[in-house]
Amino acid sequence: MGQQRIRYLRTGDGIGLAWAEAGQGLPLVKAANWLTHLQYDWESPVWRHWMRFLAGHYRYIRHDERGCGMSDREVGDLSSARWLDDLEQVVEAAAIERPFALLGISQGAATAVAYAVRHPERVSHLILYGGYVVGSYRREDAEAARLYRAVVELLRSGWDHGNPAFRQLFTSRFIPTGDPQQVGWLNELCLKTTRGEIGATLMEARANVDVRELLAQVRVPTLVLHGRRDQVVPFSEGVRLASGIPGAEFVELDSCNHVLLEQEPAWTAFRDAVLAFTGVQAAAAGAPAGLSRRERELLPLLCQGLGNAEIAWRLGISEKTVRNQLTGLYAKLGVHSRAGAIAHAHAHQLIDPS
C-alpha cells in the first residue's frame, strides 16, 4: 500500500491538525472518529487492514481530531460544532479537484452527513459505518444514558493510570472478539491518543450528537453498514440512519465488533460492499493499487535475481532510471530494499510463479 504522507494545517482558531494521505485513485476522505493516531494506526493489528484496503484502492485522506493523536492536545474548544469546520479545512488542504467519496465511522458518520448536506456537489459517495443519528444522551433510553455517564467518569478518573484494567473495560466493547495482541494494542492506543480528561470531554460531545434534521437533506448516493450485534452503537441506530436518508442502501454485517477485524467474514462483506458502491475494481490478490506499467515490469525481473545493469539492458533504459524507479516501487510496496520487495511479491502472489 506504499507509504503515507503526514502533514499539518492550522485551523481558523489556531489548532494544529495532523492529516495524512496515501494511495491513488478516487479520493476517499474519512471524517475523524474516536481514538486515532495517524502513525500508530498505520502499523496496528486493529486498523492495519483498514489502511491496506483503503489506501490500496483509493487516494485515502484522514486526520486526527483536535485533542487526539498527532493533532494538538491542549485545545480549548472540543465541541462537536468544530468537527465539520475541521473536516472542511482538511479537504481544502488536500486540494481535491474532483468529487470524492466520504467515509464516516462511528461518530464520524454525523460529521460526514453534515458535510454532505453542506457540500453536496463535492461528495460523490457517502459511506457510513457503525454510525448513529443521536448520541446516548439524546436517545430515549435512560438506562443506557446512565451507563454511558458511568463510563465517562471511569474514563476521566482511570484512563491515565498504569493499570490497563480501567481502559480495558472501555476497549473490550470495541473488539469483543479481539485476540490478546489486538486488545493489548487498543489499550495502548488509549494512552498514545489522548488524556483521560480530554477523552471524557470528547465522549460527552459524542453523546449529544443529533443529526435528525439533516438526514432528509442528504442528496448524494449513500451506503450505510452496521454490525448486527455492535456492542458500542446499537444496530437500531444504523437502521435509523439508512431509513432517514433518501435512497440509502443498507448492509447488515454479521459482527459484534465496532471495529471490524481482519479475520472475520464481516470485514470481507464490508470491503466488497464499499468497492461495489464506489465502482472501484478489486485489486488482484494482494496487489497494491497504483503500480505503473514500468513498475509491474520491474518486479518480476527483480524476483529473477537480475541486477540493475541487467534490468536496464532488458528494458532498454539507463541504470540511473532503474535505480529511481526501484525507489518508487519500494515506496509503493512499503519496503526498503530489494530483498523486501522480493519477499513481498512472493508473499502476496504479485508475480507468476511459473
Short mmCIF file of C-alpha atoms in Angstrom, two decimals:
data_model
loop_
_atom_site.label_atom_id
_atom_site.label_comp_id
_atom_site.label_asym_id
_atom_site.label_seq_id
_atom_site.Cartn_x
_atom_site.Cartn_y
_atom_site.Cartn_z
CA MET A 1 0.00 0.00 0.00
CA GLY A 2 3.03 2.26 -0.13
CA GLN A 3 3.74 4.92 2.45
CA GLN A 4 1.55 7.61 3.94
CA ARG A 5 2.43 11.29 3.91
CA ILE A 6 1.64 13.18 7.11
CA ARG A 7 1.20 16.94 7.10
CA TYR A 8 -0.14 19.67 9.38
CA LEU A 9 -2.58 22.51 8.90
CA ARG A 10 -3.59 25.38 11.16
CA THR A 11 -7.30 25.79 11.79
CA GLY A 12 -9.13 29.10 11.96
CA ASP A 13 -8.94 29.04 15.76
CA GLY A 14 -5.23 28.25 15.74
CA ILE A 15 -5.23 24.47 16.33
CA GLY A 16 -2.67 22.28 14.61
CA LEU A 17 -4.40 19.35 12.88
CA ALA A 18 -2.40 16.38 11.61
CA TRP A 19 -3.68 14.85 8.38
CA ALA A 20 -2.38 12.14 6.09
CA GLU A 21 -2.86 10.71 2.62
CA ALA A 22 -1.81 7.50 0.91
CA GLY A 23 -2.68 5.68 -2.29
CA GLN A 24 -4.05 6.75 -5.65
CA GLY A 25 -7.33 6.81 -7.50
CA LEU A 26 -10.76 8.07 -6.46
CA PRO A 27 -10.23 10.32 -3.42
CA LEU A 28 -11.80 8.88 -0.27
CA VAL A 29 -11.85 11.17 2.77
CA LYS A 30 -12.55 9.80 6.25
CA ALA A 31 -14.16 12.09 8.80
CA ALA A 32 -12.38 11.93 12.16
CA ASN A 33 -13.54 9.34 14.67
CA TRP A 34 -12.75 8.35 18.23
CA LEU A 35 -9.27 7.15 19.19
CA THR A 36 -6.96 7.58 16.23
CA HIS A 37 -3.24 8.19 15.83
CA LEU A 38 -2.07 8.59 12.24
CA GLN A 39 1.23 6.76 12.69
CA TYR A 40 0.22 4.19 15.28
CA ASP A 41 -2.92 3.14 13.38
CA TRP A 42 -0.89 2.61 10.21
CA GLU A 43 1.14 -0.11 11.93
CA SER A 44 -1.52 -1.64 14.21
CA PRO A 45 -3.12 -5.12 14.21
CA VAL A 46 -6.56 -3.50 14.68
CA TRP A 47 -6.54 -0.84 11.93
CA ARG A 48 -3.76 -2.01 9.59
CA HIS A 49 -6.09 -3.97 7.29
CA TRP A 50 -8.35 -0.91 7.00
CA MET A 51 -5.34 1.14 5.90
CA ARG A 52 -4.22 -1.51 3.43
CA PHE A 53 -7.68 -1.74 1.87
CA LEU A 54 -8.47 1.97 1.67
CA ALA A 55 -5.01 3.13 0.58
CA GLY A 56 -4.81 0.19 -1.81
CA HIS A 57 -7.90 1.24 -3.78
CA TYR A 58 -8.31 4.98 -3.21
CA ARG A 59 -6.44 8.18 -2.54
CA TYR A 60 -7.13 7.84 1.17
CA ILE A 61 -7.20 11.02 3.27
CA ARG A 62 -7.76 11.17 7.05
CA HIS A 63 -6.91 13.25 10.10
CA ASP A 64 -6.56 13.03 13.85
CA GLU A 65 -9.29 15.06 15.53
CA ARG A 66 -8.35 18.01 17.74
CA GLY A 67 -7.16 16.85 21.13
CA CYS A 68 -6.08 13.43 19.85
CA GLY A 69 -3.31 11.55 18.11
CA MET A 70 -0.75 13.73 16.35
CA SER A 71 -3.00 16.81 16.39
CA ASP A 72 -2.73 19.43 19.14
CA ARG A 73 -3.74 18.04 22.54
CA GLU A 74 -4.19 21.26 24.52
CA VAL A 75 -7.33 22.56 22.83
CA GLY A 76 -9.87 24.97 24.25
CA ASP A 77 -12.84 24.03 22.08
CA LEU A 78 -13.57 20.31 21.81
CA SER A 79 -17.24 20.70 20.95
CA SER A 80 -18.93 18.85 18.11
CA ALA A 81 -19.50 22.20 16.41
CA ARG A 82 -15.83 22.15 15.40
CA TRP A 83 -15.88 18.73 13.72
CA LEU A 84 -17.39 19.94 10.44
CA ASP A 85 -15.13 23.00 10.25
CA ASP A 86 -12.04 20.84 10.78
CA LEU A 87 -13.12 18.37 8.08
CA GLU A 88 -13.67 21.23 5.63
CA GLN A 89 -10.16 22.50 6.25
CA VAL A 90 -8.61 19.06 5.74
CA VAL A 91 -10.43 18.74 2.40
CA GLU A 92 -9.13 22.14 1.34
CA ALA A 93 -5.58 21.34 2.42
CA ALA A 94 -5.68 18.12 0.37
CA ALA A 95 -6.52 20.16 -2.76
CA ILE A 96 -9.04 17.61 -4.04
CA GLU A 97 -10.10 18.68 -7.53
CA ARG A 98 -12.95 16.22 -8.14
CA PRO A 99 -15.99 14.90 -6.24
CA PHE A 100 -14.81 12.38 -3.63
CA ALA A 101 -16.12 9.52 -1.52
CA LEU A 102 -16.71 10.46 2.11
CA LEU A 103 -16.45 7.85 4.87
CA GLY A 104 -17.88 8.34 8.35
CA ILE A 105 -17.16 5.74 11.04
CA SER A 106 -18.98 5.81 14.40
CA GLN A 107 -19.48 9.47 15.41
CA GLY A 108 -17.69 10.45 12.18
CA ALA A 109 -20.92 9.48 10.41
CA ALA A 110 -22.64 12.57 11.86
CA THR A 111 -19.84 14.83 10.59
CA ALA A 112 -19.95 13.15 7.18
CA VAL A 113 -23.72 13.67 6.94
CA ALA A 114 -23.33 17.35 7.85
CA TYR A 115 -20.60 17.80 5.24
CA ALA A 116 -22.64 16.07 2.53
CA VAL A 117 -25.60 18.36 3.26
CA ARG A 118 -23.46 21.50 3.18
CA HIS A 119 -21.37 20.46 0.14
CA PRO A 120 -23.42 18.01 -1.97
CA GLU A 121 -21.53 18.97 -5.14
CA ARG A 122 -18.25 17.76 -3.62
CA VAL A 123 -19.38 14.30 -2.44
CA SER A 124 -19.72 11.51 -5.00
CA HIS A 125 -20.42 8.71 -2.48
CA LEU A 126 -21.35 8.83 1.21
CA ILE A 127 -20.34 5.75 3.24
CA LEU A 128 -21.46 5.44 6.87
CA TYR A 129 -20.28 2.58 9.06
CA GLY A 130 -21.26 1.96 12.70
CA GLY A 131 -22.81 5.42 12.85
CA TYR A 132 -25.69 6.93 14.75
CA VAL A 133 -28.32 9.63 14.37
CA VAL A 134 -28.46 10.69 18.02
CA GLY A 135 -25.94 10.20 20.81
CA SER A 136 -26.53 8.27 24.02
CA TYR A 137 -27.78 11.29 26.00
CA ARG A 138 -30.44 12.07 23.40
CA ARG A 139 -31.88 8.59 22.92
CA GLU A 140 -35.00 7.51 24.74
CA ASP A 141 -33.11 5.05 26.90
CA ALA A 142 -32.45 6.31 30.41
CA GLU A 143 -30.56 3.19 31.47
CA ALA A 144 -28.18 3.38 28.51
CA ALA A 145 -27.55 7.06 29.25
CA ARG A 146 -26.80 6.24 32.89
CA LEU A 147 -24.29 3.56 31.89
CA TYR A 148 -22.69 5.92 29.39
CA ARG A 149 -22.19 8.56 32.11
CA ALA A 150 -20.57 5.92 34.31
CA VAL A 151 -18.13 5.05 31.51
CA VAL A 152 -17.31 8.73 31.03
CA GLU A 153 -16.49 9.13 34.72
CA LEU A 154 -14.42 5.94 34.70
CA LEU A 155 -12.53 7.28 31.70
CA ARG A 156 -11.93 10.60 33.42
CA SER A 157 -10.60 9.01 36.61
CA GLY A 158 -8.85 5.85 35.42
CA TRP A 159 -7.66 6.42 31.84
CA ASP A 160 -4.19 7.70 32.69
CA HIS A 161 -3.40 5.05 35.33
CA GLY A 162 -0.75 2.43 34.68
CA ASN A 163 -3.23 -0.39 35.28
CA PRO A 164 -4.81 -1.24 31.88
CA ALA A 165 -7.91 -2.71 33.57
CA PHE A 166 -9.59 0.70 33.53
CA ARG A 167 -9.07 1.13 29.80
CA GLN A 168 -9.91 -2.49 29.02
CA LEU A 169 -13.42 -2.06 30.41
CA PHE A 170 -13.80 0.51 27.67
CA THR A 171 -11.86 -1.09 24.80
CA SER A 172 -13.31 -4.60 25.20
CA ARG A 173 -16.63 -3.27 23.91
CA PHE A 174 -14.98 -2.13 20.68
CA ILE A 175 -13.47 -5.51 19.74
CA PRO A 176 -15.08 -8.19 21.93
CA THR A 177 -13.70 -10.95 19.66
CA GLY A 178 -10.21 -9.44 19.50
CA ASP A 179 -7.21 -11.63 20.33
CA PRO A 180 -4.80 -10.65 23.17
CA GLN A 181 -2.50 -8.78 20.78
CA GLN A 182 -5.34 -6.71 19.36
CA VAL A 183 -6.87 -5.94 22.76
CA GLY A 184 -3.45 -5.04 24.15
CA TRP A 185 -2.78 -2.75 21.22
CA LEU A 186 -6.12 -0.97 21.65
CA ASN A 187 -5.41 -0.48 25.35
CA GLU A 188 -2.05 1.05 24.46
CA LEU A 189 -3.69 3.25 21.84
CA CYS A 190 -5.77 4.87 24.57
CA LEU A 191 -2.62 6.24 26.19
CA LYS A 192 -0.98 7.21 22.91
CA THR A 193 -4.06 9.02 21.63
CA THR A 194 -5.21 11.34 24.37
CA ARG A 195 -5.51 12.10 28.09
CA GLY A 196 -8.40 10.98 30.26
CA GLU A 197 -9.87 14.44 30.76
CA ILE A 198 -9.82 15.17 27.02
CA GLY A 199 -11.27 11.75 26.24
CA ALA A 200 -14.12 12.28 28.70
CA THR A 201 -14.92 15.69 27.20
CA LEU A 202 -14.98 14.20 23.69
CA MET A 203 -17.20 11.33 24.79
CA GLU A 204 -19.72 13.77 26.24
CA ALA A 205 -19.73 15.72 22.97
CA ARG A 206 -20.46 12.48 21.11
CA ALA A 207 -23.32 11.67 23.47
CA ASN A 208 -25.06 14.90 22.47
CA VAL A 209 -24.88 14.36 18.69
CA ASP A 210 -28.18 14.87 16.87
CA VAL A 211 -28.45 14.91 13.07
CA ARG A 212 -32.13 14.01 12.77
CA GLU A 213 -32.98 17.22 10.93
CA LEU A 214 -30.16 16.71 8.40
CA LEU A 215 -30.95 13.20 7.15
CA ALA A 216 -33.75 14.13 4.76
CA GLN A 217 -31.49 16.82 3.25
CA VAL A 218 -28.84 14.34 2.05
CA ARG A 219 -28.87 14.31 -1.76
CA VAL A 220 -25.86 12.11 -2.56
CA PRO A 221 -25.71 8.32 -3.04
CA THR A 222 -25.37 6.77 0.41
CA LEU A 223 -24.30 3.37 1.73
CA VAL A 224 -24.95 2.54 5.40
CA LEU A 225 -23.31 -0.50 7.03
CA HIS A 226 -23.73 -1.71 10.61
CA GLY A 227 -22.83 -4.76 12.69
CA ARG A 228 -25.90 -6.68 13.83
CA ARG A 229 -24.51 -7.12 17.35
CA ASP A 230 -22.38 -3.99 17.62
CA GLN A 231 -21.52 -3.53 21.33
CA VAL A 232 -20.87 0.24 21.08
CA VAL A 233 -23.56 1.66 18.80
CA PRO A 234 -26.96 -0.08 18.68
CA PHE A 235 -27.92 -1.72 15.40
CA SER A 236 -31.14 0.29 15.52
CA GLU A 237 -29.12 3.48 15.02
CA GLY A 238 -27.73 2.15 11.75
CA VAL A 239 -31.24 1.31 10.60
CA ARG A 240 -32.33 4.79 11.65
CA LEU A 241 -29.58 6.37 9.56
CA ALA A 242 -30.45 4.37 6.47
CA SER A 243 -34.22 4.88 6.78
CA GLY A 244 -33.82 8.63 7.22
CA ILE A 245 -31.58 9.27 4.19
CA PRO A 246 -33.48 9.23 0.86
CA GLY A 247 -32.48 6.24 -1.27
CA ALA A 248 -29.78 4.99 1.11
CA GLU A 249 -28.60 1.40 0.68
CA PHE A 250 -28.29 -0.61 3.91
CA VAL A 251 -25.94 -3.55 4.54
CA GLU A 252 -26.25 -5.61 7.72
CA LEU A 253 -22.95 -7.13 8.83
CA ASP A 254 -22.73 -10.25 10.97
CA SER A 255 -20.43 -8.88 13.67
CA CYS A 256 -20.36 -7.79 17.30
CA ASN A 257 -17.20 -5.70 16.80
CA HIS A 258 -17.46 -1.95 16.46
CA VAL A 259 -14.10 -2.01 14.67
CA LEU A 260 -14.24 -4.83 12.13
CA LEU A 261 -11.30 -7.23 12.47
CA GLU A 262 -9.46 -8.72 9.52
CA GLN A 263 -10.19 -12.35 10.38
CA GLU A 264 -13.99 -12.03 10.45
CA PRO A 265 -16.24 -12.57 7.40
CA ALA A 266 -17.96 -9.24 8.07
CA TRP A 267 -14.75 -7.46 7.06
CA THR A 268 -14.83 -9.12 3.63
CA ALA A 269 -18.50 -8.18 3.29
CA PHE A 270 -17.66 -4.59 4.18
CA ARG A 271 -14.87 -4.38 1.59
CA ASP A 272 -16.98 -5.92 -1.16
CA ALA A 273 -19.89 -3.58 -0.46
CA VAL A 274 -17.69 -0.46 -0.49
CA LEU A 275 -15.92 -1.46 -3.72
CA ALA A 276 -19.22 -2.22 -5.45
CA PHE A 277 -20.81 1.00 -4.21
CA THR A 278 -17.94 3.21 -5.37
CA GLY A 279 -17.46 1.34 -8.64
CA VAL A 280 -13.81 0.57 -7.92
CA GLN A 281 -12.40 -2.73 -9.13
CA ALA A 282 -10.88 -5.00 -6.51
CA ALA A 283 -7.12 -5.26 -6.89
CA ALA A 284 -5.68 -8.63 -7.84
CA ALA A 285 -4.86 -10.81 -4.84
CA GLY A 286 -2.59 -8.74 -2.64
CA ALA A 287 -1.54 -6.42 -5.46
CA PRO A 288 -1.07 -2.80 -4.45
CA ALA A 289 -3.08 -0.36 -6.50
CA GLY A 290 -1.17 2.32 -8.37
CA LEU A 291 1.85 0.40 -9.72
CA SER A 292 2.86 1.86 -13.05
CA ARG A 293 3.37 -0.31 -16.14
CA ARG A 294 7.14 0.03 -15.74
CA GLU A 295 6.99 -0.96 -12.07
CA ARG A 296 4.98 -4.05 -12.98
CA GLU A 297 7.74 -4.91 -15.48
CA LEU A 298 10.48 -4.32 -12.91
CA LEU A 299 9.09 -6.56 -10.19
CA PRO A 300 9.41 -9.97 -11.93
CA LEU A 301 12.90 -9.09 -13.16
CA LEU A 302 13.85 -8.21 -9.61
CA CYS A 303 12.48 -11.56 -8.44
CA GLN A 304 14.59 -13.35 -11.06
CA GLY A 305 17.67 -12.01 -9.28
CA LEU A 306 18.75 -9.64 -12.02
CA GLY A 307 20.99 -6.72 -11.09
CA ASN A 308 20.37 -3.11 -12.09
CA ALA A 309 22.61 -3.36 -15.15
CA GLU A 310 20.80 -6.46 -16.42
CA ILE A 311 17.39 -4.92 -15.80
CA ALA A 312 18.48 -1.76 -17.62
CA TRP A 313 19.60 -3.82 -20.61
CA ARG A 314 16.37 -5.86 -20.66
CA LEU A 315 14.17 -2.75 -20.56
CA GLY A 316 16.34 -0.51 -22.73
CA ILE A 317 16.75 2.16 -20.06
CA SER A 318 19.68 3.56 -18.06
CA GLU A 319 20.85 2.17 -14.72
CA LYS A 320 20.06 5.54 -13.11
CA THR A 321 16.45 5.23 -14.32
CA VAL A 322 16.28 1.72 -12.89
CA ARG A 323 17.52 2.98 -9.51
CA ASN A 324 14.94 5.79 -9.48
CA GLN A 325 12.10 3.50 -10.47
CA LEU A 326 13.08 0.90 -7.87
CA THR A 327 12.92 3.61 -5.21
CA GLY A 328 9.33 4.37 -6.26
CA LEU A 329 8.46 0.68 -6.35
CA TYR A 330 9.80 0.10 -2.82
CA ALA A 331 7.75 3.02 -1.52
CA LYS A 332 4.53 1.67 -3.01
CA LEU A 333 5.18 -1.82 -1.63
CA GLY A 334 6.01 -0.40 1.80
CA VAL A 335 9.51 -1.95 1.84
CA HIS A 336 13.03 -0.55 1.96
CA SER A 337 15.18 -2.97 0.00
CA ARG A 338 15.44 -5.37 -2.93
CA ALA A 339 15.08 -8.33 -0.57
CA GLY A 340 11.98 -6.79 0.99
CA ALA A 341 10.38 -6.27 -2.43
CA ILE A 342 11.06 -9.87 -3.46
CA ALA A 343 9.66 -11.23 -0.20
CA HIS A 344 6.56 -9.03 -0.52
CA ALA A 345 6.00 -10.11 -4.12
CA HIS A 346 6.10 -13.80 -3.22
CA ALA A 347 4.02 -13.40 -0.05
CA HIS A 348 1.25 -11.55 -1.92
CA GLN A 349 1.47 -13.55 -5.18
CA LEU A 350 2.28 -10.48 -7.25
CA ILE A 351 4.24 -12.46 -9.82
CA ASP A 352 3.51 -15.53 -11.91
CA PRO A 353 5.20 -18.47 -10.13
CA SER A 354 5.81 -20.19 -13.48
#
